[in-house]
Coordinates of C-alpha atoms and ligand atoms in Angstrom, one line a residue:
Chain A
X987 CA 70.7 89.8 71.9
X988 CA 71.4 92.1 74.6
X989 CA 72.8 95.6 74.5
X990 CA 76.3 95.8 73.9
X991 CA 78.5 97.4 76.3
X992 CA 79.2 101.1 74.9
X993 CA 82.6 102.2 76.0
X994 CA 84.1 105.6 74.8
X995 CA 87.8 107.0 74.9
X996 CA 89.6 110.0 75.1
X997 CA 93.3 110.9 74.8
X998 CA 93.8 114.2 77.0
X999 CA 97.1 115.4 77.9
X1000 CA 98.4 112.2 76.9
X1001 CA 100.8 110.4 74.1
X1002 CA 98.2 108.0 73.0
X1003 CA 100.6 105.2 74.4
X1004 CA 97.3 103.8 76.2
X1005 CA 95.6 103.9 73.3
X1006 CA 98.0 101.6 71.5
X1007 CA 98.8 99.6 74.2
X1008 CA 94.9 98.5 74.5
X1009 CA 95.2 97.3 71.0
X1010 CA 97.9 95.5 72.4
X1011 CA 95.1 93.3 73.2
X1012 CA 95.5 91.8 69.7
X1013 CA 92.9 88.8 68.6
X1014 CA 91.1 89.6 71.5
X1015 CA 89.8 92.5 70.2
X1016 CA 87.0 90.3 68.3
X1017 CA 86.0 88.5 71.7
X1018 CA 85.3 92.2 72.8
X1019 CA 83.2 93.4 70.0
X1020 CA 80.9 90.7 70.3
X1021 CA 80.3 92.2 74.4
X1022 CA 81.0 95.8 73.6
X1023 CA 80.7 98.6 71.5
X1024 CA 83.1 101.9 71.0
X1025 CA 81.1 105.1 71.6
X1026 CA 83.6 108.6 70.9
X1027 CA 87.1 107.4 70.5
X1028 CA 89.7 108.3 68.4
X1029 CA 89.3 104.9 67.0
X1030 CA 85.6 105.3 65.8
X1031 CA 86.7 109.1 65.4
X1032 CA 82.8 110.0 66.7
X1033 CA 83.4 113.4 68.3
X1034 CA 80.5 113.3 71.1
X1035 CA 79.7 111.1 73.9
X1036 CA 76.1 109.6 73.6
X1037 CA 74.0 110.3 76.2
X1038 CA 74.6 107.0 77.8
X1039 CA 77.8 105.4 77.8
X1040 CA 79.0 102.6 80.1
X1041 CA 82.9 102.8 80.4
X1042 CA 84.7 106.0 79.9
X1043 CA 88.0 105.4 79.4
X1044 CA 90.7 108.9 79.7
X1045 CA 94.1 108.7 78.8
X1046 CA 96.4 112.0 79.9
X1047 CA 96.2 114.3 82.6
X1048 CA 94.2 118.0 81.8
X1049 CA 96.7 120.8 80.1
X1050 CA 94.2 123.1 78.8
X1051 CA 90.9 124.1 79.1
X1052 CA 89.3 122.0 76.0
X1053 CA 90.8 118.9 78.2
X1054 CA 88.8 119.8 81.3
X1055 CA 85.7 120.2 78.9
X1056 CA 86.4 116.7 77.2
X1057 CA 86.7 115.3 80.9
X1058 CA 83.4 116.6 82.1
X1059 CA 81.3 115.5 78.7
X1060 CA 83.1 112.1 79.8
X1061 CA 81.9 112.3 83.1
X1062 CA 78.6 113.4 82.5
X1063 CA 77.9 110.7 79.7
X1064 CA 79.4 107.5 81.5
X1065 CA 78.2 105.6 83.9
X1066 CA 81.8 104.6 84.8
X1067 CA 85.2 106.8 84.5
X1068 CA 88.2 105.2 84.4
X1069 CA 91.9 107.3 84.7
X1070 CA 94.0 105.0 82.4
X1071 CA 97.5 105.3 82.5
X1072 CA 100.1 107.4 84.4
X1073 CA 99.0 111.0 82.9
X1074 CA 95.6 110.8 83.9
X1075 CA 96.4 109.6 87.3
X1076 CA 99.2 112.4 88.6
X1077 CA 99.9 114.4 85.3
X1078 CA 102.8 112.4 84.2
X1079 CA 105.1 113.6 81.8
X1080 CA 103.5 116.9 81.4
X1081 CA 103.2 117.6 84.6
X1082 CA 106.7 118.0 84.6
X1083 CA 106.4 121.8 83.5
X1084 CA 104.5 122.1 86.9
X1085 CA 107.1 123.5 88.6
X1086 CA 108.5 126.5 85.6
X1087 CA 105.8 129.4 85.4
X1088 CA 104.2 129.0 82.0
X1089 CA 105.1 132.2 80.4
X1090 CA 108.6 130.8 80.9
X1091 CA 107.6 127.3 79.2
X1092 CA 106.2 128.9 76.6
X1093 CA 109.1 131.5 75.8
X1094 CA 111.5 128.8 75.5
X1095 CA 109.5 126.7 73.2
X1096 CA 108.8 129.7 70.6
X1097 CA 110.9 132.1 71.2
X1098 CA 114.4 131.2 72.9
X1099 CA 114.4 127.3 71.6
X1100 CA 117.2 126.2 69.1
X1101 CA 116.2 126.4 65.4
X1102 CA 112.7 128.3 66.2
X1103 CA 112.1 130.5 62.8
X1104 CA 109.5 133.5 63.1
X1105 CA 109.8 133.3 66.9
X1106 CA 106.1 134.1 68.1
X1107 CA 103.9 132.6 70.7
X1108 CA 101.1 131.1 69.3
X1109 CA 97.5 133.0 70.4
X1110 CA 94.6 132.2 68.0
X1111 CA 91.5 132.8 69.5
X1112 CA 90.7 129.0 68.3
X1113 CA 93.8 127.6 70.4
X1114 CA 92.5 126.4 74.2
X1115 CA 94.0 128.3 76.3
X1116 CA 96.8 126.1 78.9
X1117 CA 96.2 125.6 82.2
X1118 CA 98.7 127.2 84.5
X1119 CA 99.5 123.4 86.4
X1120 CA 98.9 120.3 84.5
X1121 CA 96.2 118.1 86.4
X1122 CA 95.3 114.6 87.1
X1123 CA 91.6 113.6 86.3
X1124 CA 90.8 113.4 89.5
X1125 CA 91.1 117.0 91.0
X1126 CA 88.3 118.0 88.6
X1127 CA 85.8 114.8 88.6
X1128 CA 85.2 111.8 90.3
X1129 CA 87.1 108.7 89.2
X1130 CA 85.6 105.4 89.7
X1131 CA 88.5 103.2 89.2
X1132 CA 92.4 103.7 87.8
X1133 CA 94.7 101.8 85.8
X1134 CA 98.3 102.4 86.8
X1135 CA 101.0 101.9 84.3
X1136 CA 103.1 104.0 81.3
X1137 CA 101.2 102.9 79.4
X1138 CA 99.3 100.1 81.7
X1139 CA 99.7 96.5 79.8
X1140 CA 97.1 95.1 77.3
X1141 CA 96.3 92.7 79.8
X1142 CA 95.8 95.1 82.4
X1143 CA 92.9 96.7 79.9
X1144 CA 92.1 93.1 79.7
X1145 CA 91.6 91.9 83.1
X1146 CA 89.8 95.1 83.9
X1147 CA 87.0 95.2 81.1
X1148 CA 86.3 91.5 81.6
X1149 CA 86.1 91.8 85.3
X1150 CA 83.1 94.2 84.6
X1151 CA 82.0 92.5 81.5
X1152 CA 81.6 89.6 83.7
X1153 CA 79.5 91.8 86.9
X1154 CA 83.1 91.2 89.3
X1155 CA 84.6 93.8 91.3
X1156 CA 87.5 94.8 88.9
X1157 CA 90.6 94.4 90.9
X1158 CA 94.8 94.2 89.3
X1159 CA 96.8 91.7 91.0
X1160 CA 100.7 92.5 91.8
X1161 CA 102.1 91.4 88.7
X1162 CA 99.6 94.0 86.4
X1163 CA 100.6 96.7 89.0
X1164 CA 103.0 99.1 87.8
X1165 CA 103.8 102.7 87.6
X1166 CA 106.1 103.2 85.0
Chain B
X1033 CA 116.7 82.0 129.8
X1034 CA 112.9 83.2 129.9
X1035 CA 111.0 83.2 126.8
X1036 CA 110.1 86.0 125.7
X1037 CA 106.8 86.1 123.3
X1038 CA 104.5 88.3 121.7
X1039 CA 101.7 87.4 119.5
X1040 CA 101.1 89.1 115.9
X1041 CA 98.0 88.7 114.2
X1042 CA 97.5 85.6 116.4
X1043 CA 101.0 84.1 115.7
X1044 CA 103.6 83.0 118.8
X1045 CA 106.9 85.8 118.1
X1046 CA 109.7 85.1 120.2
X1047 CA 111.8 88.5 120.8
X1048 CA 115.0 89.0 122.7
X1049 CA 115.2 91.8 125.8
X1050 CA 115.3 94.9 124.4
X1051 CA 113.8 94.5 120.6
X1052 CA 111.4 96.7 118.8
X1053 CA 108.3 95.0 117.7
X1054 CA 109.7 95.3 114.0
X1055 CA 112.8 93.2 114.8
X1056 CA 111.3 90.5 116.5
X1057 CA 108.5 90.7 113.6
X1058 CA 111.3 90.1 111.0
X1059 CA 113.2 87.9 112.9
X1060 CA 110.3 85.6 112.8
X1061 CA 110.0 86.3 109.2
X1062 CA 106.6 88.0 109.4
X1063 CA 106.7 91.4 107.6
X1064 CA 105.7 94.8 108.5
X1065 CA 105.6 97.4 105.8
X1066 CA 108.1 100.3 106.5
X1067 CA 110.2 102.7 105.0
X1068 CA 112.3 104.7 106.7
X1069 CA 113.2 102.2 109.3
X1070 CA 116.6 100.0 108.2
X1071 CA 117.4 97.1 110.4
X1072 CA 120.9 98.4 110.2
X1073 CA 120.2 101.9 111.8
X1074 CA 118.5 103.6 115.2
X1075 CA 115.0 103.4 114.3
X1076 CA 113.8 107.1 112.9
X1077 CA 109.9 106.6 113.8
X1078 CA 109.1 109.0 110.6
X1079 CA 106.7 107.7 107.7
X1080 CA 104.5 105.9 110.1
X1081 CA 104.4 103.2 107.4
X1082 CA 104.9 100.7 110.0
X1083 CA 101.7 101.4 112.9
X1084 CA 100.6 98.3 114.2
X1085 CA 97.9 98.3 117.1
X1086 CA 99.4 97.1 120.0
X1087 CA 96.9 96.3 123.2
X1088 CA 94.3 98.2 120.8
X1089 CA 96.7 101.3 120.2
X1090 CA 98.1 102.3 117.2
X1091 CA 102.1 102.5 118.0
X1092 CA 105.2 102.5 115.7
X1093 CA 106.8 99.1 115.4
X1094 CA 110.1 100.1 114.4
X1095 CA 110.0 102.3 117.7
X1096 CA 107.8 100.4 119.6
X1097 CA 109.9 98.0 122.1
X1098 CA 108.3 94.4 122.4
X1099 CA 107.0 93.8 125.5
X1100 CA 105.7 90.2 126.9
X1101 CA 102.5 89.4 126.4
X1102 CA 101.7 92.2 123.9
X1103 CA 99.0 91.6 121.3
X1104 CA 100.0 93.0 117.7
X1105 CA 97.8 93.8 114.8
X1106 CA 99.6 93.9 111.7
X1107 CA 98.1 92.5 108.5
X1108 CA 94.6 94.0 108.7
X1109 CA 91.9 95.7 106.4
X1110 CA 92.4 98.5 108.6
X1111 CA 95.8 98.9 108.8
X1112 CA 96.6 98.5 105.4
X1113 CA 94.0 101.0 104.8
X1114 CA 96.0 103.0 106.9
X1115 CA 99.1 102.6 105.6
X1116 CA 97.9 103.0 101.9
X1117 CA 96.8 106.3 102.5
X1118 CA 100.2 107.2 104.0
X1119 CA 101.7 105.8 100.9
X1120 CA 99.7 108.2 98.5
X1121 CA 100.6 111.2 101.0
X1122 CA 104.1 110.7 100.2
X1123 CA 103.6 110.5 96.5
X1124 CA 101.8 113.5 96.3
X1125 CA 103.8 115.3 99.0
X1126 CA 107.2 114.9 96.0
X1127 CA 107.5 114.7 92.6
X1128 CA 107.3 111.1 91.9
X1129 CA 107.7 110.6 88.1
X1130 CA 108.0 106.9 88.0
X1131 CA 108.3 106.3 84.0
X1132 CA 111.2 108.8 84.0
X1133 CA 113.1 107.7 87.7
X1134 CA 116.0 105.9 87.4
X1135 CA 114.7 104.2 90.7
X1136 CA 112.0 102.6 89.5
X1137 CA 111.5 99.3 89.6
X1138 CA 114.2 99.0 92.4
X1139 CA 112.6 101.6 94.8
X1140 CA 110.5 101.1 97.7
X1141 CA 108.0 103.8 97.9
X1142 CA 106.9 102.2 95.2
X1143 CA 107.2 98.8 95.8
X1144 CA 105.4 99.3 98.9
X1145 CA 102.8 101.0 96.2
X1146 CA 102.5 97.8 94.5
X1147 CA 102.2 95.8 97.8
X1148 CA 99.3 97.5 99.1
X1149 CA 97.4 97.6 95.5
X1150 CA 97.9 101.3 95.6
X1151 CA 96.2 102.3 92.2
X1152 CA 95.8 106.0 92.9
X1153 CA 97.3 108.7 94.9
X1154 CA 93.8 110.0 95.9
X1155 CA 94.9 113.3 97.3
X1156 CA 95.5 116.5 95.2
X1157 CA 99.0 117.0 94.0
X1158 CA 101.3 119.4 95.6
X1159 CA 104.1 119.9 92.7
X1160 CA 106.1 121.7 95.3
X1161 CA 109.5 123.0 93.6
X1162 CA 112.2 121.4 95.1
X1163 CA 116.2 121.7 94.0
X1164 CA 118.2 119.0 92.2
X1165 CA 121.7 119.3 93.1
X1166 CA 123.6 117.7 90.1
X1167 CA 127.3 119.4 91.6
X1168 CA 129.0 116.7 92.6
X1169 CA 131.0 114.5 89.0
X1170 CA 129.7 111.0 90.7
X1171 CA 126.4 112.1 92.9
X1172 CA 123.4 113.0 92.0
X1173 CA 120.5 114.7 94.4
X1174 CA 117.1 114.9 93.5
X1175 CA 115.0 116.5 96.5
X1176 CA 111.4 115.7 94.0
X1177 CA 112.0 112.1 95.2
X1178 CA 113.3 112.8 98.9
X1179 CA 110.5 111.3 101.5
X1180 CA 112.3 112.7 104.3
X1181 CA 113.2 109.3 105.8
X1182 CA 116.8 110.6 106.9
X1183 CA 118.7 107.4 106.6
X1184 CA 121.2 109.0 104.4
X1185 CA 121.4 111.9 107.2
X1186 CA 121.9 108.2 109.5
X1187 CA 124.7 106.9 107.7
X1188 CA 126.5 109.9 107.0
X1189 CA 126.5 111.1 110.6
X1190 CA 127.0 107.0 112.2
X1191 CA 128.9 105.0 109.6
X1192 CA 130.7 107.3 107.1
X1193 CA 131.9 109.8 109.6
X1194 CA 130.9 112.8 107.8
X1195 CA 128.0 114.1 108.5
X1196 CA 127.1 115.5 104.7
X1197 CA 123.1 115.4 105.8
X1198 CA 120.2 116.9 107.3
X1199 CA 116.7 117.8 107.5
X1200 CA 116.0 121.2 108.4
X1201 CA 112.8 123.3 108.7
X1202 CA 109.5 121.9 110.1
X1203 CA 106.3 120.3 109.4
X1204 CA 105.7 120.7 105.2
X1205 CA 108.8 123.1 105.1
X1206 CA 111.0 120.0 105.9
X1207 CA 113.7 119.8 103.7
X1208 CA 116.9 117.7 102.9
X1209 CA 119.7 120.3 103.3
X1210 CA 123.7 119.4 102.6
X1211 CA 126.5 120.7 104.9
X1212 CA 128.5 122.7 103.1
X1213 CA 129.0 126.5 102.8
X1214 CA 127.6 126.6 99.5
X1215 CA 125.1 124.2 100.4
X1216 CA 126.1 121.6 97.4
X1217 CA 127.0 118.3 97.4
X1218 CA 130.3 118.9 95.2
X1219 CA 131.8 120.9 98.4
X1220 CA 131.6 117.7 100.7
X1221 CA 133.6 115.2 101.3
X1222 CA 131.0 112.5 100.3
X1223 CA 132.1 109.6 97.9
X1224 CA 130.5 107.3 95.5
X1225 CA 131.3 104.2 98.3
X1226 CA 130.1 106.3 101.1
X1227 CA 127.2 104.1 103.2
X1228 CA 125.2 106.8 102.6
X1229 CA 124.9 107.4 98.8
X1230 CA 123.5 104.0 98.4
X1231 CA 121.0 103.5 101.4
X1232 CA 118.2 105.9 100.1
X1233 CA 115.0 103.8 99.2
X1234 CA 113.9 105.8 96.4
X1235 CA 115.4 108.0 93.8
X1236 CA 116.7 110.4 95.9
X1237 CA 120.4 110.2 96.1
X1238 CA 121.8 108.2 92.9
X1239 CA 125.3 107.2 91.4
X1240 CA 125.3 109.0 88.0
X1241 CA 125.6 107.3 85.0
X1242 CA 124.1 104.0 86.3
X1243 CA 120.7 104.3 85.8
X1244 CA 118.6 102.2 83.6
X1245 CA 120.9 99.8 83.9
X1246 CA 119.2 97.1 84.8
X1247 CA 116.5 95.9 82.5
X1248 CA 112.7 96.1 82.8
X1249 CA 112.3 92.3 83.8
X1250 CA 115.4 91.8 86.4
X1251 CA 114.9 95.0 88.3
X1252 CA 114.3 94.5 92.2
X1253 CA 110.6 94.6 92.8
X1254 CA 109.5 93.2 88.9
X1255 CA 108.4 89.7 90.3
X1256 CA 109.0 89.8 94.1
X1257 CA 106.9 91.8 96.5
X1258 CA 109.1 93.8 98.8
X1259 CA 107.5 91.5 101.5
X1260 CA 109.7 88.7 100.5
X1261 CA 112.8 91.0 99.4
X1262 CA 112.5 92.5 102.7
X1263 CA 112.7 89.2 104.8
X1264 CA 115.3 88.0 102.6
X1265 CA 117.7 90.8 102.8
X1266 CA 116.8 91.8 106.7
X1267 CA 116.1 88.3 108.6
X1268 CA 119.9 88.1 108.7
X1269 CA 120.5 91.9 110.3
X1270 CA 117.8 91.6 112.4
X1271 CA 118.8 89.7 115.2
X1272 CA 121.3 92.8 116.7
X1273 CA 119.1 95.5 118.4
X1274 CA 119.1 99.0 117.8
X1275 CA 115.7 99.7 119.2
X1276 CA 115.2 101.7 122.3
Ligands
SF4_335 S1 111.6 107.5 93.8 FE1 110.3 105.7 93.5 S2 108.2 106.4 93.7 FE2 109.5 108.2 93.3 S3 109.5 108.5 91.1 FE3 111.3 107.2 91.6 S4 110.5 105.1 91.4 FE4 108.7 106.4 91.5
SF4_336 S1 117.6 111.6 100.3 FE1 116.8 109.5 100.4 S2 117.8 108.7 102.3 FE2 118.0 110.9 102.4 S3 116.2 111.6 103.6 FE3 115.7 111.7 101.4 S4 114.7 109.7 100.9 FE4 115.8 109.5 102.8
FES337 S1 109.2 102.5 109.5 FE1 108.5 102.9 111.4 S2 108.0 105.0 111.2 FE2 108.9 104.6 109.3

């Protein structure tokens, strides 16, 4: 038999909307695992990339600096990135903070919010520190393809990994295309 | 009566004295991707969306007047390239949230997205800060979405009569700005009918408490391209000129 297909997956700043809307795939699941295995994913919980994946796919944009370290140990170990999902590909819902200074985003989620008890911003030394601007994935490394959508449909996960299972150019017609 | 032609991608386009390339083009039912031109308005010559090569040069159809005899690119590899990368410039020029715009799904930024595959907005982001004016009880204003295309600033000024719009400052600095002292939309005389609140093509200028709704499903765009919802609402309008 040949290799499987090793594909790994990351939430970043994201929801993990993507993720469940890949298993939105349903029964078809099975027809995957007999083509492809999951490397690090939330959903084999294996924390590192091995040293050669095939399909790396990132969910959210980068809010901190342990995201920006996930996305280069994805970059590094796959042979192809993929931005899935609105988040990864312009910041999304996070990236709505963008435009209040941090200290101020911060102050009135610990200290000025309604019901906050013991008001303190949290600063353990083991917290990743936040990045001033939330980021898209593709500021920091090079993307090799992006599925739109919030989240983007099972079957656009669908057509995409069985376009490459199958050695075609991947490619979403209108009807998978959405932004929202 | 002399008949007046033009040729687009290869295709025989009849246009009347005094056309733009764009009007003839939808006259005829062929579509050219644009934005900021409306078939109902003097042509604006903006967001570029629209460059066709004409004779080999690239030339803004919804400015462009149709001569005799002219050769018109419009549905190429290279132009679509083109106008794709236009498209991303706008996105990342505003703050376009799609999941949480009341537009979406009925907009045309993004439908013209979704017409040129746009999967990406390529560019880095420029999260500029830009005011929402919520004043007004019926009118909402939300310069993140605001491409500049100044057809509200058009049909405040030419069909409502009160000139409530208009862009000020240059190049990047460009803004949407609202005549009043106060600079809000609550100290103008616009209204909830006014021309002007309902001709943005993105989520700009909205009626409050209507978004959302229209399902997911029956919105505008979900299973037409804004090719064919573009012919179908502007074929009719198209055959009055405004170009020049
Ligand atoms: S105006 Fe259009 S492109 Fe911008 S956020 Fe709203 S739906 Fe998206
Ligand atoms: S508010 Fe809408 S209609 Fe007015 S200039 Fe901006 S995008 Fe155009
Ligand atoms: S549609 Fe022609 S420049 Fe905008």
């Amino acid at each position: 038999m040949a290799d499987k297909i090793k594909v790994a997956t990351t939430s970043l700043a994201g929801c993990f909307g993507c993720h469940m809307s890949f298993l939105d795939i349903d029964e078809r699941i099975l027809d995957l695992a007999q083509i492809a295995e999951f490397d690090r994913s939330p959903l084999t919980d294996i924390k590192q990339c091995s040293d050669h994946v095939d399909i790396g796919l990132v969910e959210g944009g980068l809010c901190n600096s342990e995201n920006v370290h996930t996305l280069r140990e994805f970059r590094k170990s796959c042979k192809i990135l993929v931005a899935v999902g609105a988040c990864a590909i312009n910041g999304g819902l996070p990236a709505m903070r963008n435009h209040i200074p941090l200290e101020e985003c911060l102050e009135e989620s610990y200290l000025d919010a309604v019901g906050v008890e013991n008001p303190q911003i949290p600063n353990d030394v083991e917290l990743p520190l936040l990045l001033n601007k939330v980021h898209p994935i593709h500021e920091v490394v090079k993307v090799d393809y992006f599925l739109p959508g919030c989240p983007p449909s099972a079957d656009v996960f669908w057509k995409f990994l069985t376009d490459l299972a199958s050695g075609r150019e991947p490619s979403l017609p209108y009807e998978l295309v959405h932004y929202d | 009566m002399t008949a007046h032609t033009i040729t687009i991608d290869g295709q025989q386009v009849p246009f009347i004295e005094g056309q733009t390339i764009i009007e003839a083009a939808t006259a005829a039912g062929v579509y050219i991707p644009h934005l900021c031109h409306n078939p109902e308005f003097t042509p604006h010559g903006s967001c570029k969306l629209c460059t066709v090569k004409v004779n080999g040069r690239n030339c803004s159809a919804c400015t462009f007047p149709a001569v005799d005899g002219q050769e018109v690119l419009n549905d190429t590899e290279e132009l679509n390239e083109t106008r794709r990368a236009i498209t991303q410039m706008l996105f990342v020029e505003g703050n376009h949230f799609c999941p949480s715009c009341e537009k979406s799904g009925n907009c045309q930024l993004q439908a013209v997205g979704y017409f040129l595959n746009m999967l990406d907005a390529h560019f880095p982001f420029f999260y500029p800060s830009r005011e929402v004016d919520a004043s007004h009880p019926e009118v909402m204003l939300d310069r993140d979405r605001c491409i500049l295309c100044e057809l509200c600033v058009r049909a405040s000024r030419d069909v409502d009569g009160k000139n409530v719009f208009a862009l000020s400052g240059r190049g990047i600095h460009t803004h949407l700005i609202v005549n009043s002292t106060s600079g809000k939309l609550a100290d103008t005389e616009i209204s909830v009918d006014d021309k002007a609140v309902h001709v943005c093509p993105v989520g700009a200028i909205l009626v409050k408490r209507t978004g959302f709704e229209v399902p997911i499903g029956q919105r505008i765009y979900d299973h037409q391209d804004i090719s064919e919802v573009s012919l179908a609402m502007e074929e009719s309008v198209a055959g009055e000129s405004h170009g020049g």
